[in-house]
Each structure stands twice: as structure tokens, then as C-alpha cells.
Amino acid sequence: MIKYIIFDLGGVIVESGTTLAYQKIGSLLNLTKEQIREYLAESSPTGGAYRKGEITKEIFWKKTLAGWGKTYDWKKLNKIWVSGYSIKDGMIPLLQKLKNNGYVLGILSNTV
């Protein structure tokens, strides 16, 4: 009998905010998508280290800004990135139904 259900977060419960963040940050700091991806992508050394918990959010953004040769409030950039995520249609009712039916729900994700 299934008692526990574990979900991924990005792309499953929430829409990926990365594309929107790339657009907003690129426009704000005059950067190309490739320049942004070089630091923010999961496959990049800086982005990968952040997602693995090897560096803090502050260090991640400060390294990223230094790499871009830009100065900006890292907390504002983080808000831009996080604000791009939104809950996918239909997920809240589904999660509520599962919980009400006695399932223990969890999230296992590398989403920032």
C-alpha cells in the first residue's frame, strides 16, 4: 500500500521560473541569455554548487555578478529569479485531495 508520495518541484508542482528570470535579468543588466546561463544554469560550476548547497545564496550571487562584471543588489536579483516560479494549474487541488486521502506528501528537488 502506498503511504508516501514525493514530488519534484520545478516543472512538476511549479512552472520553471528560469526562462522568465533570464529575460528579466538580461534586460535589467544588459546580458545575453548565454552570459546568464554561464552562471545560473544547473550545469555551470557556480549554479551547480549553489543547487548542491555547497555555496550560500549570497556567495552564489556575488560570484555571478563578479563573473558578469556587474554590480547590483544580489537580493533583488534573487527575488527576480524566485518570482518567476508559479504553481502549475490543478496542482493545489490535487495535492489537497491526496493529503485528505491520507497520503504523506513530500518534495525532493534541486530547484533553488
PDB file of C-alpha atoms in Angstrom:
ATOM      1  CA  MET A   1       0.000   0.000   0.000  1.00  0.00           C
ATOM      2  CA  ILE A   2       1.342   3.440  -0.956  1.00  0.00           C
ATOM      3  CA  LYS A   3       1.597   5.822   2.009  1.00  0.00           C
ATOM      4  CA  TYR A   4       4.090   8.412   0.811  1.00  0.00           C
ATOM      5  CA  ILE A   5       4.253  10.433  -2.401  1.00  0.00           C
ATOM      6  CA  ILE A   6       7.312  12.524  -3.201  1.00  0.00           C
ATOM      7  CA  PHE A   7       7.176  15.186  -5.893  1.00  0.00           C
ATOM      8  CA  ASP A   8       9.809  17.113  -7.774  1.00  0.00           C
ATOM      9  CA  LEU A   9       9.197  20.835  -7.520  1.00  0.00           C
ATOM     10  CA  GLY A  10      10.397  22.564 -10.722  1.00  0.00           C
ATOM     11  CA  GLY A  11       8.352  21.514 -13.726  1.00  0.00           C
ATOM     12  CA  VAL A  12       6.048  19.307 -11.661  1.00  0.00           C
ATOM     13  CA  ILE A  13       4.431  21.404  -8.926  1.00  0.00           C
ATOM     14  CA  VAL A  14       5.636  24.775 -10.191  1.00  0.00           C
ATOM     15  CA  GLU A  15       6.415  26.149 -13.611  1.00  0.00           C
ATOM     16  CA  SER A  16      10.122  26.669 -14.147  1.00  0.00           C
ATOM     17  CA  GLY A  17      10.985  30.267 -13.371  1.00  0.00           C
ATOM     18  CA  THR A  18      14.335  30.124 -15.106  1.00  0.00           C
ATOM     19  CA  THR A  19      13.226  31.325 -18.550  1.00  0.00           C
ATOM     20  CA  LEU A  20      11.400  34.337 -17.154  1.00  0.00           C
ATOM     21  CA  ALA A  21      14.321  35.137 -14.827  1.00  0.00           C
ATOM     22  CA  TYR A  22      16.785  35.005 -17.737  1.00  0.00           C
ATOM     23  CA  GLN A  23      14.655  37.501 -19.650  1.00  0.00           C
ATOM     24  CA  LYS A  24      14.244  39.905 -16.743  1.00  0.00           C
ATOM     25  CA  ILE A  25      17.867  39.745 -15.601  1.00  0.00           C
ATOM     26  CA  GLY A  26      19.138  40.031 -19.169  1.00  0.00           C
ATOM     27  CA  SER A  27      17.056  43.139 -19.767  1.00  0.00           C
ATOM     28  CA  LEU A  28      17.991  44.679 -16.423  1.00  0.00           C
ATOM     29  CA  LEU A  29      21.752  44.108 -16.697  1.00  0.00           C
ATOM     30  CA  ASN A  30      22.117  44.100 -20.492  1.00  0.00           C
ATOM     31  CA  LEU A  31      23.239  40.459 -20.642  1.00  0.00           C
ATOM     32  CA  THR A  32      22.634  37.786 -23.250  1.00  0.00           C
ATOM     33  CA  LYS A  33      20.945  34.508 -22.421  1.00  0.00           C
ATOM     34  CA  GLU A  34      24.305  32.767 -22.880  1.00  0.00           C
ATOM     35  CA  GLN A  35      26.018  35.108 -20.389  1.00  0.00           C
ATOM     36  CA  ILE A  36      23.296  34.466 -17.857  1.00  0.00           C
ATOM     37  CA  ARG A  37      23.295  30.718 -18.415  1.00  0.00           C
ATOM     38  CA  GLU A  38      27.072  30.617 -17.857  1.00  0.00           C
ATOM     39  CA  TYR A  39      26.454  31.257 -14.151  1.00  0.00           C
ATOM     40  CA  LEU A  40      22.809  30.421 -13.448  1.00  0.00           C
ATOM     41  CA  ALA A  41      22.467  27.088 -15.245  1.00  0.00           C
ATOM     42  CA  GLU A  42      22.473  23.937 -13.172  1.00  0.00           C
ATOM     43  CA  SER A  43      25.313  22.638 -15.350  1.00  0.00           C
ATOM     44  CA  SER A  44      27.519  25.666 -14.619  1.00  0.00           C
ATOM     45  CA  PRO A  45      30.082  25.437 -11.796  1.00  0.00           C
ATOM     46  CA  THR A  46      28.501  28.300  -9.852  1.00  0.00           C
ATOM     47  CA  GLY A  47      24.894  27.264 -10.462  1.00  0.00           C
ATOM     48  CA  GLY A  48      25.683  23.640  -9.697  1.00  0.00           C
ATOM     49  CA  ALA A  49      27.462  24.493  -6.445  1.00  0.00           C
ATOM     50  CA  TYR A  50      24.505  26.601  -5.342  1.00  0.00           C
ATOM     51  CA  ARG A  51      21.967  23.881  -6.079  1.00  0.00           C
ATOM     52  CA  LYS A  52      24.059  21.307  -4.201  1.00  0.00           C
ATOM     53  CA  GLY A  53      24.232  23.558  -1.154  1.00  0.00           C
ATOM     54  CA  GLU A  54      27.998  23.974  -1.482  1.00  0.00           C
ATOM     55  CA  ILE A  55      27.743  27.777  -1.506  1.00  0.00           C
ATOM     56  CA  THR A  56      25.240  30.152   0.024  1.00  0.00           C
ATOM     57  CA  LYS A  57      22.766  32.243  -1.904  1.00  0.00           C
ATOM     58  CA  GLU A  58      24.798  35.361  -1.165  1.00  0.00           C
ATOM     59  CA  ILE A  59      28.078  33.836  -2.384  1.00  0.00           C
ATOM     60  CA  PHE A  60      26.335  32.477  -5.479  1.00  0.00           C
ATOM     61  CA  TRP A  61      25.027  35.899  -6.480  1.00  0.00           C
ATOM     62  CA  LYS A  62      28.237  37.737  -5.627  1.00  0.00           C
ATOM     63  CA  LYS A  63      30.304  35.296  -7.719  1.00  0.00           C
ATOM     64  CA  THR A  64      27.774  35.567 -10.520  1.00  0.00           C
ATOM     65  CA  LEU A  65      27.794  39.369 -10.519  1.00  0.00           C
ATOM     66  CA  ALA A  66      31.608  39.398 -10.442  1.00  0.00           C
ATOM     67  CA  GLY A  67      31.685  36.967 -13.351  1.00  0.00           C
ATOM     68  CA  TRP A  68      29.371  39.212 -15.329  1.00  0.00           C
ATOM     69  CA  GLY A  69      31.429  42.270 -14.388  1.00  0.00           C
ATOM     70  CA  LYS A  70      28.295  43.889 -12.952  1.00  0.00           C
ATOM     71  CA  THR A  71      27.317  45.497  -9.669  1.00  0.00           C
ATOM     72  CA  TYR A  72      23.768  45.136  -8.437  1.00  0.00           C
ATOM     73  CA  ASP A  73      21.895  44.237  -5.264  1.00  0.00           C
ATOM     74  CA  TRP A  74      22.113  40.437  -5.179  1.00  0.00           C
ATOM     75  CA  LYS A  75      18.970  40.206  -3.047  1.00  0.00           C
ATOM     76  CA  LYS A  76      16.955  41.922  -5.780  1.00  0.00           C
ATOM     77  CA  LEU A  77      18.323  39.510  -8.396  1.00  0.00           C
ATOM     78  CA  ASN A  78      17.355  36.585  -6.197  1.00  0.00           C
ATOM     79  CA  LYS A  79      13.811  37.957  -5.876  1.00  0.00           C
ATOM     80  CA  ILE A  80      13.585  38.248  -9.660  1.00  0.00           C
ATOM     81  CA  TRP A  81      14.645  34.632 -10.066  1.00  0.00           C
ATOM     82  CA  VAL A  82      12.328  33.232  -7.398  1.00  0.00           C
ATOM     83  CA  SER A  83       9.342  35.336  -8.505  1.00  0.00           C
ATOM     84  CA  GLY A  84       9.358  33.582 -11.872  1.00  0.00           C
ATOM     85  CA  TYR A  85       8.083  30.359 -10.319  1.00  0.00           C
ATOM     86  CA  SER A  86       4.335  29.847 -10.180  1.00  0.00           C
ATOM     87  CA  ILE A  87       2.216  26.885  -9.134  1.00  0.00           C
ATOM     88  CA  LYS A  88       1.005  24.828 -12.087  1.00  0.00           C
ATOM     89  CA  ASP A  89      -2.716  24.769 -12.776  1.00  0.00           C
ATOM     90  CA  GLY A  90      -4.504  21.987 -10.952  1.00  0.00           C
ATOM     91  CA  MET A  91      -1.685  21.134  -8.553  1.00  0.00           C
ATOM     92  CA  ILE A  92      -3.172  22.602  -5.371  1.00  0.00           C
ATOM     93  CA  PRO A  93      -6.467  20.686  -5.660  1.00  0.00           C
ATOM     94  CA  LEU A  94      -4.531  17.502  -6.496  1.00  0.00           C
ATOM     95  CA  LEU A  95      -2.197  17.896  -3.513  1.00  0.00           C
ATOM     96  CA  GLN A  96      -5.125  18.698  -1.201  1.00  0.00           C
ATOM     97  CA  LYS A  97      -7.007  15.628  -2.406  1.00  0.00           C
ATOM     98  CA  LEU A  98      -4.004  13.376  -1.859  1.00  0.00           C
ATOM     99  CA  LYS A  99      -3.418  14.792   1.629  1.00  0.00           C
ATOM    100  CA  ASN A 100      -7.113  14.474   2.532  1.00  0.00           C
ATOM    101  CA  ASN A 101      -6.948  10.829   1.438  1.00  0.00           C
ATOM    102  CA  GLY A 102      -4.212  10.143   3.981  1.00  0.00           C
ATOM    103  CA  TYR A 103      -1.073  10.305   1.848  1.00  0.00           C
ATOM    104  CA  VAL A 104       2.054  11.852   3.327  1.00  0.00           C
ATOM    105  CA  LEU A 105       3.415  14.286   0.758  1.00  0.00           C
ATOM    106  CA  GLY A 106       6.959  15.482   0.267  1.00  0.00           C
ATOM    107  CA  ILE A 107       9.233  17.330  -2.110  1.00  0.00           C
ATOM    108  CA  LEU A 108      12.652  16.253  -3.294  1.00  0.00           C
ATOM    109  CA  SER A 109      14.109  18.892  -5.584  1.00  0.00           C
ATOM    110  CA  ASN A 110      17.210  20.703  -6.709  1.00  0.00           C
ATOM    111  CA  THR A 111      15.208  23.829  -7.561  1.00  0.00           C
ATOM    112  CA  VAL A 112      16.694  26.902  -5.947  1.00  0.00           C
TER     113      VAL A 112
END
